[in-house]
Short mmCIF file of N, CA, C and O in Angstrom, two decimals:
data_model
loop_
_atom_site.label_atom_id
_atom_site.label_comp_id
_atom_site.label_asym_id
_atom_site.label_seq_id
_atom_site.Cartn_x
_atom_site.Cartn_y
_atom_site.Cartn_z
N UNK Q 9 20.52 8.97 21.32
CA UNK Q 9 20.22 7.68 20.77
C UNK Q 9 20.07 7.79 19.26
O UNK Q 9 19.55 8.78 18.74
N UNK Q 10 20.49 6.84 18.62
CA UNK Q 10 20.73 6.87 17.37
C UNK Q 10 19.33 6.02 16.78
O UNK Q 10 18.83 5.16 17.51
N UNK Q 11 18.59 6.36 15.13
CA UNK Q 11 17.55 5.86 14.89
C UNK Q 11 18.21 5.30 14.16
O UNK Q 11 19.42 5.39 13.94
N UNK Q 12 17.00 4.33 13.46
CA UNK Q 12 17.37 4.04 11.92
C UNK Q 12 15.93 4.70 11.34
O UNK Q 12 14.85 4.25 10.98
N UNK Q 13 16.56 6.09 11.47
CA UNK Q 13 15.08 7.06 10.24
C UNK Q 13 16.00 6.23 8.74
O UNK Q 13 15.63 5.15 8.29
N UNK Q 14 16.73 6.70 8.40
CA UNK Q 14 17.11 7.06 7.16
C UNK Q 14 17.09 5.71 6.45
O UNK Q 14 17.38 5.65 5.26
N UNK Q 15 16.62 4.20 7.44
CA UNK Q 15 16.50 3.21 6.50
C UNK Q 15 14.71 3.34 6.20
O UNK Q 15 14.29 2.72 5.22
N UNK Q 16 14.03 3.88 6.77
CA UNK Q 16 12.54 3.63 6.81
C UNK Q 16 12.73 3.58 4.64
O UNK Q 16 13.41 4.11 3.77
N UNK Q 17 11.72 2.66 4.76
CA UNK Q 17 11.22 2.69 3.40
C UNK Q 17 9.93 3.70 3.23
O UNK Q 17 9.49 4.42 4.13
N UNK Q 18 9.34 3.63 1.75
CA UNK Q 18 8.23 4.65 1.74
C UNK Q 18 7.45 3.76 1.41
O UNK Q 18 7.54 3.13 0.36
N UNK Q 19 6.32 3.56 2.52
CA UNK Q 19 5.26 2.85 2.18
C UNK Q 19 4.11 3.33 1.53
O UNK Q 19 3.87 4.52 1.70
N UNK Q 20 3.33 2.67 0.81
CA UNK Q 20 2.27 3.24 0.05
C UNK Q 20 1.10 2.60 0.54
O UNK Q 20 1.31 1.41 0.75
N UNK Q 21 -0.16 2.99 0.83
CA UNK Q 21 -1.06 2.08 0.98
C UNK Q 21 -2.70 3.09 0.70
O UNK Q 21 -2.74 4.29 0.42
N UNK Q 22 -3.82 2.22 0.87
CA UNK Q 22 -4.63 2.73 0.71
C UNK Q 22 -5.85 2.31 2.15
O UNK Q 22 -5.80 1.16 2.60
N UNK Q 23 -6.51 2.97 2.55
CA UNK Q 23 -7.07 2.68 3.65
C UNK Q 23 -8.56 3.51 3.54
O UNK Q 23 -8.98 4.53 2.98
N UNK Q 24 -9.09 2.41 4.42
CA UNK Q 24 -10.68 2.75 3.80
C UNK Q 24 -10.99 2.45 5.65
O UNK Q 24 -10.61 1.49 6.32
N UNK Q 25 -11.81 3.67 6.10
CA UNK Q 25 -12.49 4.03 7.31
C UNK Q 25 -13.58 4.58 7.23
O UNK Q 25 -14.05 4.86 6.12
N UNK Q 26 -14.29 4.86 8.48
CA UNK Q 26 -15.60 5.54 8.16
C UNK Q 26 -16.01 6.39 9.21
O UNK Q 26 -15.66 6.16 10.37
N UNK Q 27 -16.95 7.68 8.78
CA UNK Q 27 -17.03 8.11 10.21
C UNK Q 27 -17.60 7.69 11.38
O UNK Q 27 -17.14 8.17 12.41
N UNK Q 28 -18.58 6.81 11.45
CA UNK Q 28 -19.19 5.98 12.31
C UNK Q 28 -18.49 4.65 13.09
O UNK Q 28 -19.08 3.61 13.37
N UNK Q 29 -16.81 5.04 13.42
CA UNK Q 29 -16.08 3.81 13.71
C UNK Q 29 -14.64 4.66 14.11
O UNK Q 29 -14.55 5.86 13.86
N UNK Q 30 -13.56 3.92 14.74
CA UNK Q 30 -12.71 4.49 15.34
C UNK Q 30 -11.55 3.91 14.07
O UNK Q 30 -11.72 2.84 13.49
N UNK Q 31 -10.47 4.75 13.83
CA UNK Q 31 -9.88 4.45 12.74
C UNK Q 31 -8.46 4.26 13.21
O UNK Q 31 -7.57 5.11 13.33
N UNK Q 32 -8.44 2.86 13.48
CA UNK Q 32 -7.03 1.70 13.48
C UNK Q 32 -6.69 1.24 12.44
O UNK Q 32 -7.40 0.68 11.62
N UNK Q 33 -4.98 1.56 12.38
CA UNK Q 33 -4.59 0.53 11.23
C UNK Q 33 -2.83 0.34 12.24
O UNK Q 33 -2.38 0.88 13.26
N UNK Q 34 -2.37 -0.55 11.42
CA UNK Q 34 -0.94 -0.93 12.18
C UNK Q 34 0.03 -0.73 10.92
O UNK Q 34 -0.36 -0.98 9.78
N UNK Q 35 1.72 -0.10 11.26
CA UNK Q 35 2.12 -0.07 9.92
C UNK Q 35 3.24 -0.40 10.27
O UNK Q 35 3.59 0.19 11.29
N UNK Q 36 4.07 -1.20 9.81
CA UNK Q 36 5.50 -1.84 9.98
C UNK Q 36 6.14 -1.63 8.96
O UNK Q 36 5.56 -1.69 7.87
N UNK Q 37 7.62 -1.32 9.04
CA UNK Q 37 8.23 -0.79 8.12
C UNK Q 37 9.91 -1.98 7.95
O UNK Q 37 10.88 -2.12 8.70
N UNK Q 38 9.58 -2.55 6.77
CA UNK Q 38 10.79 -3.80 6.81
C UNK Q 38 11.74 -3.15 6.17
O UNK Q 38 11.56 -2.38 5.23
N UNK Q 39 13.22 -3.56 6.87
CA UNK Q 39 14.32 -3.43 5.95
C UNK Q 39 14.56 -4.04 5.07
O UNK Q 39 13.65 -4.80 4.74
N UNK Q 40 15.88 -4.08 4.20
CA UNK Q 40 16.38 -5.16 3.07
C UNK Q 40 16.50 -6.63 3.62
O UNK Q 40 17.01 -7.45 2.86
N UNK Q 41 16.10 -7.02 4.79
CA UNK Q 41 16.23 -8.54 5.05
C UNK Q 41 14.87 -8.66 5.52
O UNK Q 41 14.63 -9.65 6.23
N UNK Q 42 13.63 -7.58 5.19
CA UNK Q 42 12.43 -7.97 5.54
C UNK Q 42 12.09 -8.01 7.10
O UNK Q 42 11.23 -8.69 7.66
N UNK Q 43 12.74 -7.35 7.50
CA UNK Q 43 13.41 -6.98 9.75
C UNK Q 43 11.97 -5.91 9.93
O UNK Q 43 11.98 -4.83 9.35
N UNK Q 44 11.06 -6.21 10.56
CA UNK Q 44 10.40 -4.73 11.02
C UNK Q 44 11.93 -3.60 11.64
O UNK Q 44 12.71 -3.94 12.53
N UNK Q 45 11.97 -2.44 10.96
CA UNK Q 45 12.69 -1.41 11.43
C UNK Q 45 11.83 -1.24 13.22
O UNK Q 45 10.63 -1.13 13.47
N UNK Q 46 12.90 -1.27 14.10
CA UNK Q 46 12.35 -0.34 15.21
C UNK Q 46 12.25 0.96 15.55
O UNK Q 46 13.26 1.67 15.54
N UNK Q 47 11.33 1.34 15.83
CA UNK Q 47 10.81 2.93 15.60
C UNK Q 47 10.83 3.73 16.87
O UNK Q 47 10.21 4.79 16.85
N UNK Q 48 11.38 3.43 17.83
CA UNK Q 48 11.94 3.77 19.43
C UNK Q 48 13.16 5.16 19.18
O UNK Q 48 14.31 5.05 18.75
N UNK Q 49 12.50 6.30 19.56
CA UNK Q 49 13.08 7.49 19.21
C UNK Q 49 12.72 8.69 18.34
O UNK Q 49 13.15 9.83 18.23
N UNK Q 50 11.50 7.75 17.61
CA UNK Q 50 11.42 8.23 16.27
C UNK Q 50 9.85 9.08 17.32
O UNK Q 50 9.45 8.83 18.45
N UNK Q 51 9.19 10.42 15.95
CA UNK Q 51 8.24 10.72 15.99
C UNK Q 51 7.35 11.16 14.98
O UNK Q 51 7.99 11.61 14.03
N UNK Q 52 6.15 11.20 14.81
CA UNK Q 52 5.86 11.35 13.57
C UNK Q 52 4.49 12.42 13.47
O UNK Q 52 3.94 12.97 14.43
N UNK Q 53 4.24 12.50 12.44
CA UNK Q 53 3.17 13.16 11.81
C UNK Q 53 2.47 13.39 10.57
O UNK Q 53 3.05 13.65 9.52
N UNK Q 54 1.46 13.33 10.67
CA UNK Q 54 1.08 12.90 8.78
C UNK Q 54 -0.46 14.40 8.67
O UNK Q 54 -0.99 15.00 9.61
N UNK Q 55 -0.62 14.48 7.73
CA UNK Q 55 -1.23 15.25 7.11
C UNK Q 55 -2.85 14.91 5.85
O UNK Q 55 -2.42 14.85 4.70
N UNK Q 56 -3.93 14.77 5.89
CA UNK Q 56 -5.02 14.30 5.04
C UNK Q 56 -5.74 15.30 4.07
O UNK Q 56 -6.43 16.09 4.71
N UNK Q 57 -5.77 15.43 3.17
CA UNK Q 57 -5.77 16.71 2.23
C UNK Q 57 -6.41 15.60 1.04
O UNK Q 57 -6.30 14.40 0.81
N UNK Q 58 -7.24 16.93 0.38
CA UNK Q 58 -8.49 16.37 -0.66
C UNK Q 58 -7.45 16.54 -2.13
O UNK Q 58 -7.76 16.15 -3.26
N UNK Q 59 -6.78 16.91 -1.92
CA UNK Q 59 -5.66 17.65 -3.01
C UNK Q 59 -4.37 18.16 -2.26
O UNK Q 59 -4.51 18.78 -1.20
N UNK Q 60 -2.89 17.87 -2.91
CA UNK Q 60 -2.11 18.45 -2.72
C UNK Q 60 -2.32 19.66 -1.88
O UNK Q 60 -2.52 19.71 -0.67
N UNK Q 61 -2.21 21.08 -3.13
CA UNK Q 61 -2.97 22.19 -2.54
C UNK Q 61 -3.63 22.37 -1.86
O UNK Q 61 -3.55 23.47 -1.31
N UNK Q 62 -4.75 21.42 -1.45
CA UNK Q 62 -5.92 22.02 -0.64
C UNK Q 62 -5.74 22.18 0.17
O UNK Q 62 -4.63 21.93 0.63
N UNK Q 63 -7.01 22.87 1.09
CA UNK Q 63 -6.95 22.65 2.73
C UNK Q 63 -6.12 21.57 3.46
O UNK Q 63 -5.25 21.05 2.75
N UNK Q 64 -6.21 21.14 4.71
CA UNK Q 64 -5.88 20.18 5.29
C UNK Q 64 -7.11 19.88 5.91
O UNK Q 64 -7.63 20.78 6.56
N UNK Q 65 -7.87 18.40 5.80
CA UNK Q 65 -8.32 17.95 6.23
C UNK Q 65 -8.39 17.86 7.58
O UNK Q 65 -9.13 18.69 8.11
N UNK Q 66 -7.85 17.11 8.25
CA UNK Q 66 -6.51 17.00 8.97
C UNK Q 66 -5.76 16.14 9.56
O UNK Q 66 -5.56 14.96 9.30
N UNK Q 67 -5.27 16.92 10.51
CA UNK Q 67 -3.75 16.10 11.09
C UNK Q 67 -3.51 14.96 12.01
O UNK Q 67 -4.19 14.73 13.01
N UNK Q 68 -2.55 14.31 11.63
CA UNK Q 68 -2.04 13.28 12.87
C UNK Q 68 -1.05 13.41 13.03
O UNK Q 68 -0.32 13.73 12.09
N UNK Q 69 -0.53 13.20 14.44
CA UNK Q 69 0.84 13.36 15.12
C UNK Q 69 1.00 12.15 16.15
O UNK Q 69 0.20 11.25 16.41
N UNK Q 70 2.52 12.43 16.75
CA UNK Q 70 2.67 11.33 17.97
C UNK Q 70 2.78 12.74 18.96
O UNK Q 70 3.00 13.92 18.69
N UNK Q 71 2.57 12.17 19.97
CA UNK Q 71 2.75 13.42 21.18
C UNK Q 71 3.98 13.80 21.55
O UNK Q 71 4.98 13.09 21.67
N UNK Q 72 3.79 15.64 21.84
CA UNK Q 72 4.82 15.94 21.66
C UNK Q 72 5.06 17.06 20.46
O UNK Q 72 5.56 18.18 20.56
N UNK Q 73 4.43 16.25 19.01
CA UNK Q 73 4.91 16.76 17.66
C UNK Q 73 3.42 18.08 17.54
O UNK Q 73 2.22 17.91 17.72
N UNK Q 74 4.14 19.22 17.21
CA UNK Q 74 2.99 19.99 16.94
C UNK Q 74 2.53 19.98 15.57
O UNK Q 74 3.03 19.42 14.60
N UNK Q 75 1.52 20.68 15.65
CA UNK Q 75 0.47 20.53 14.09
C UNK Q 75 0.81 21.98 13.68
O UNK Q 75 1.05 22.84 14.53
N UNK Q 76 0.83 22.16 12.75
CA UNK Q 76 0.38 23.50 12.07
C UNK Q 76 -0.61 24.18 12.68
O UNK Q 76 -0.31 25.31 13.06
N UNK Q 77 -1.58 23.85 12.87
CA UNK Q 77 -2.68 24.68 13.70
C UNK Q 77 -2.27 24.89 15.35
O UNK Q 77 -2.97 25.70 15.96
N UNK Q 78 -1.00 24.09 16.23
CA UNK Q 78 -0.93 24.20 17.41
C UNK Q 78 -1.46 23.15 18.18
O UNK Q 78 -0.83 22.87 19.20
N UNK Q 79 -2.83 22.28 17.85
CA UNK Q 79 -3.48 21.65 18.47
C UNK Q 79 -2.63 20.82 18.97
O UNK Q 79 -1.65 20.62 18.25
N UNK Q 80 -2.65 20.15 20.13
CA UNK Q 80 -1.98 18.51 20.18
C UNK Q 80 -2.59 17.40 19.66
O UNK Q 80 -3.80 17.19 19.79
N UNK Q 81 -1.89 16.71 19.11
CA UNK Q 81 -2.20 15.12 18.90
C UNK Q 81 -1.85 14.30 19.15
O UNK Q 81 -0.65 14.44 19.39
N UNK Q 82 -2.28 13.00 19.34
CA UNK Q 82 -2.04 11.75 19.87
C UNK Q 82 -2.18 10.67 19.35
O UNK Q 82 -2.02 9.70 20.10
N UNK Q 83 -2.51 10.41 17.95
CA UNK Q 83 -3.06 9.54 16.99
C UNK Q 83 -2.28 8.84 16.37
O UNK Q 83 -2.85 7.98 15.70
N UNK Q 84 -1.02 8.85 16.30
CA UNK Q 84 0.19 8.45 15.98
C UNK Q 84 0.99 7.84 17.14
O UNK Q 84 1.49 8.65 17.92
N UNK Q 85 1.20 6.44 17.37
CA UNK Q 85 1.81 5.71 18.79
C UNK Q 85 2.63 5.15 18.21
O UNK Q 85 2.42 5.20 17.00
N UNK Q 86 3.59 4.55 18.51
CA UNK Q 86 4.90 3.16 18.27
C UNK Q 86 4.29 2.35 19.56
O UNK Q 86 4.28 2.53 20.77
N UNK Q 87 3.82 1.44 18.74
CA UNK Q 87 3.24 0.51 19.81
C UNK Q 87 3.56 -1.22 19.63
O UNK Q 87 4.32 -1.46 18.68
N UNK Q 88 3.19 -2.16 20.23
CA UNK Q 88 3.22 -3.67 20.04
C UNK Q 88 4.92 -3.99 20.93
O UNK Q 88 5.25 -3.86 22.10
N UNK Q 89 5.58 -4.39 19.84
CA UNK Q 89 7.10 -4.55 19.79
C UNK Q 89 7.88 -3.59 19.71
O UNK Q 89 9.05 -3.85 19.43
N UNK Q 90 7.50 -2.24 19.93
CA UNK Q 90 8.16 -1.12 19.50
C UNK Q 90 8.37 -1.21 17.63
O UNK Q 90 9.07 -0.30 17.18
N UNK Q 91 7.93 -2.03 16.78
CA UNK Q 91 8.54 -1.58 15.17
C UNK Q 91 7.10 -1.40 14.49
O UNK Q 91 7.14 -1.69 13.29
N UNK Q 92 6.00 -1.06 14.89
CA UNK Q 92 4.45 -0.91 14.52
C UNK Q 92 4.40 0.53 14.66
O UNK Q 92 5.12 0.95 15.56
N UNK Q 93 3.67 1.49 13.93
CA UNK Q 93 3.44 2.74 14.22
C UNK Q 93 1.88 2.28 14.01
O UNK Q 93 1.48 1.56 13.09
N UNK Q 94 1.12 2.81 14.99
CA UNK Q 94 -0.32 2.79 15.35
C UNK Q 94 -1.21 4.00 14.65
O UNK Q 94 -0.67 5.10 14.74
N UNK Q 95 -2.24 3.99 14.08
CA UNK Q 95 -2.67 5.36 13.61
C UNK Q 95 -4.24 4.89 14.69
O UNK Q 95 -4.91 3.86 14.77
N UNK Q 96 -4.29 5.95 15.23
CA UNK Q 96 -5.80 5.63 16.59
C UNK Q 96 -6.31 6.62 16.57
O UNK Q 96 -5.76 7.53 17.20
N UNK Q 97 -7.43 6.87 15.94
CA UNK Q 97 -8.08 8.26 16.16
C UNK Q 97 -9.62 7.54 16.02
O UNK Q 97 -10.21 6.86 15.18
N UNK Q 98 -9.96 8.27 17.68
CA UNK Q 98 -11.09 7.54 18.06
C UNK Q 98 -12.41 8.28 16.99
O UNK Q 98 -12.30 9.28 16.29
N UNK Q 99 -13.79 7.28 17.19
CA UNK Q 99 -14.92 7.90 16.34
C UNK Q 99 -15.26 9.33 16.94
O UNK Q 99 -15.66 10.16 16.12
N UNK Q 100 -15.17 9.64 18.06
CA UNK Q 100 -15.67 11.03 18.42
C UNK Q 100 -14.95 11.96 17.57
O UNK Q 100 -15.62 12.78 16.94
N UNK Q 101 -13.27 11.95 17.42
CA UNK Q 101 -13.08 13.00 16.14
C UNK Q 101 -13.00 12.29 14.68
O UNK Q 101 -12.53 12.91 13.73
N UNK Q 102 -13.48 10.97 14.53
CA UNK Q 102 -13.69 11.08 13.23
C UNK Q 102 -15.53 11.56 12.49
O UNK Q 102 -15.90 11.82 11.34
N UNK Q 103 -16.23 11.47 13.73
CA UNK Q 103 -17.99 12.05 13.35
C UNK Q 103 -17.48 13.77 13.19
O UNK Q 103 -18.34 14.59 12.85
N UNK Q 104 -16.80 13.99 13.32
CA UNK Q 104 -16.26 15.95 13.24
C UNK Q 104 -16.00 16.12 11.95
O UNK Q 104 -15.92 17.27 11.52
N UNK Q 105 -15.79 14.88 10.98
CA UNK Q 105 -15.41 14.50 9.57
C UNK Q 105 -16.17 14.74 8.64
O UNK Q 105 -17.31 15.13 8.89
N UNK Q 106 -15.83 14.62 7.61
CA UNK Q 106 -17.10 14.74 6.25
C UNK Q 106 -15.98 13.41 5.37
O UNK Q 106 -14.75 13.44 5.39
N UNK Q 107 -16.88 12.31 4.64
CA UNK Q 107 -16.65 11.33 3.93
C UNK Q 107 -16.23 11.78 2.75
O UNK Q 107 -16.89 12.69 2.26
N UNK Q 108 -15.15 11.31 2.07
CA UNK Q 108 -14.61 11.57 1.01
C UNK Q 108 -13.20 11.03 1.13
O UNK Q 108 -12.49 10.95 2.13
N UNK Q 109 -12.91 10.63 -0.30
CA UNK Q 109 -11.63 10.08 -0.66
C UNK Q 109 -10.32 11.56 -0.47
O UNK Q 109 -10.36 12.73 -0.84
N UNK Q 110 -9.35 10.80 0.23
CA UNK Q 110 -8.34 11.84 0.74
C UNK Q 110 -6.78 11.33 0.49
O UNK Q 110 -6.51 10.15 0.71
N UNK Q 111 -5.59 12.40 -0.03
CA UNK Q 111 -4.23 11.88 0.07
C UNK Q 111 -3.88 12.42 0.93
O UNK Q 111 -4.26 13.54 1.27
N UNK Q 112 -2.59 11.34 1.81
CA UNK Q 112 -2.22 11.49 2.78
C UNK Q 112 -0.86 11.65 2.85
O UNK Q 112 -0.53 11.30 1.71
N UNK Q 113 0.39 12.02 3.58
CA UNK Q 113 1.54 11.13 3.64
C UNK Q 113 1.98 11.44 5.04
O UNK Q 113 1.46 12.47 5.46
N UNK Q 114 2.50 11.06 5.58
CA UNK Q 114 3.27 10.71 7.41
C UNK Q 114 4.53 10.98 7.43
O UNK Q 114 5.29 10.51 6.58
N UNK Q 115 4.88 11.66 8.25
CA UNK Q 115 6.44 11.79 8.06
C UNK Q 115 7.14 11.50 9.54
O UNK Q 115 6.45 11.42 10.55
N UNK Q 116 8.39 11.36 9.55
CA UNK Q 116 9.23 10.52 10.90
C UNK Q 116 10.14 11.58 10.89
O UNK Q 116 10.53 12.14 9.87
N UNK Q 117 10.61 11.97 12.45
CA UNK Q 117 10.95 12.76 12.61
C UNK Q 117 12.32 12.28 13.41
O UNK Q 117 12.00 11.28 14.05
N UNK Q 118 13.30 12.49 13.58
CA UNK Q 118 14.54 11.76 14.73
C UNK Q 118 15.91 12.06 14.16
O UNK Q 118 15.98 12.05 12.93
N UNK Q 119 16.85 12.29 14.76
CA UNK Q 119 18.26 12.71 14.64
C UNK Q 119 18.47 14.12 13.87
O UNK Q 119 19.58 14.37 13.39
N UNK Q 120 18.01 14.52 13.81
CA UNK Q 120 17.59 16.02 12.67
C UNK Q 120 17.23 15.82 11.60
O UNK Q 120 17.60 16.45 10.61
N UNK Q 121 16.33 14.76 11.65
CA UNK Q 121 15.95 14.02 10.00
C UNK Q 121 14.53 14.04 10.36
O UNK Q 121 13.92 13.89 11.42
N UNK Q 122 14.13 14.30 8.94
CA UNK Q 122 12.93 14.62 8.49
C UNK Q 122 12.77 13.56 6.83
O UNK Q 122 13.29 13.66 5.71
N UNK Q 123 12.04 12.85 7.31
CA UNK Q 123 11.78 11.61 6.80
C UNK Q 123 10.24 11.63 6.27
O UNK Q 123 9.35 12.08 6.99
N UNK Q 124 9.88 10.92 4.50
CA UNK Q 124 8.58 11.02 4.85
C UNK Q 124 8.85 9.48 4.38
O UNK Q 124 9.78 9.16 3.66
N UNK Q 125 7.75 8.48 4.98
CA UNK Q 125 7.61 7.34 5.58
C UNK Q 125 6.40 6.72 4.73
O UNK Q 125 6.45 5.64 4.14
N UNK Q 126 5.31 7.59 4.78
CA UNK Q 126 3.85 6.54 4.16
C UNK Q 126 3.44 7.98 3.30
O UNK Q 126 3.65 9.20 3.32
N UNK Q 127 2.76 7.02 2.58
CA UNK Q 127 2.07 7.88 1.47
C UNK Q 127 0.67 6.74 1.24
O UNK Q 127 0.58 5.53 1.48
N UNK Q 128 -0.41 7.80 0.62
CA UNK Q 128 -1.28 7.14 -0.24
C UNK Q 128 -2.68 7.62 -0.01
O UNK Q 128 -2.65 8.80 0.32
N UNK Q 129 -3.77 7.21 -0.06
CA UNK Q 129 -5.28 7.21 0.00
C UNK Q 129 -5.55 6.97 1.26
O UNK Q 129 -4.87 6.15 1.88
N UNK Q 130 -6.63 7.67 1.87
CA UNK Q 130 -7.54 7.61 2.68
C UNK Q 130 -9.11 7.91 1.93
O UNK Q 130 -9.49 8.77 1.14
N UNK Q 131 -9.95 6.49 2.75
CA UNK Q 131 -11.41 6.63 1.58
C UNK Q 131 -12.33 6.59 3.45
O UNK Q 131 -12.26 5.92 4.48
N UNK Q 132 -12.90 7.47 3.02
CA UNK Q 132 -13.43 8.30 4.54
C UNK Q 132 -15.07 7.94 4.35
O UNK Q 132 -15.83 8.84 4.00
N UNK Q 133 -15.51 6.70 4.59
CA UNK Q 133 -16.99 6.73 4.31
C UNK Q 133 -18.09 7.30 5.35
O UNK Q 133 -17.83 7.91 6.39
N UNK Q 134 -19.48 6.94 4.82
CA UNK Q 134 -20.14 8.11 5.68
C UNK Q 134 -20.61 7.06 6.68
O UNK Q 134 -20.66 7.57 7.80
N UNK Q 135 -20.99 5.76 6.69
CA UNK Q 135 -21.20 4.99 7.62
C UNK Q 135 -22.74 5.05 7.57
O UNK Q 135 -23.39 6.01 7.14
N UNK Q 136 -23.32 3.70 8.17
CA UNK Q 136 -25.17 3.64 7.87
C UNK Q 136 -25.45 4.35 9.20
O UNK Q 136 -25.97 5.45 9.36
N UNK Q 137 -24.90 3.30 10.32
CA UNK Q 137 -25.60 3.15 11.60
C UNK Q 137 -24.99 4.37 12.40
O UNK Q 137 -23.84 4.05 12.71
N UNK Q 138 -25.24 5.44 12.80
CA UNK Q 138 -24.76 6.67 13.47
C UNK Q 138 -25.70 6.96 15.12
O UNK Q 138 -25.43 7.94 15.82
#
């Protein structure tokens, strides 16, 4: 099956979560006529780092995609209409967290293409009520 990786645009965004809460966001990716791209085939994985260089915070994937460390992940879905990529990572592994502003970017994976897709900020607060 054939994707459309190679139209994904590079989205930029900034996203503000906390550890005391489960961290949803929805991300749609429009073509040149403003079309959510459908993302059926595709797989992905993104990466949260305090710095380029640094450590890795860490990881999100769709299942299936391995991490650098081996772990599995599941935090990464194509969900709704099939053209939404879901980021779901419940509060139990985000309290495993420490608060702090983080860069991120996601990458799409399909036809032997290696695609990176989103970029930008993650602001990781510490939350009152725990």
């Amino acid at each position: 099956m054939t994707t459309r990786i190679l139209e994904l645009p590079l989205l930029t965004t900034k996203i503000t979560t906390a550890l005391n809460e489960d961290w949803r966001d929805a991300l749609q990716f429009p073509d040149a006529d403003n079309t959510p791209i459908p993302l059926a085939g595709m797989a992905f994985r993104g990466t949260l780092r305090e710095t380029v260089d640094g450590a890795a915070y860490f990881y999100l994937a769709s299942s299936g995609v391995p991490t650098p460390t081996g772990v599995p992940r599941v935090d990464l879905l194509v969900v709704g209409d099939g053209t939404v990529l879901g980021i779901v990572c419940p509060v139990t592994r985000m309290r495993s967290g420490r608060a702090g502003t983080y860069i991120f970017d996601i990458r799409a994976f399909a036809d032997g293409v290696t695609r990176r897709c989103v970029n930008g900020t993650a602001t990781i607060e510490r939350g009152v009520d725990r």
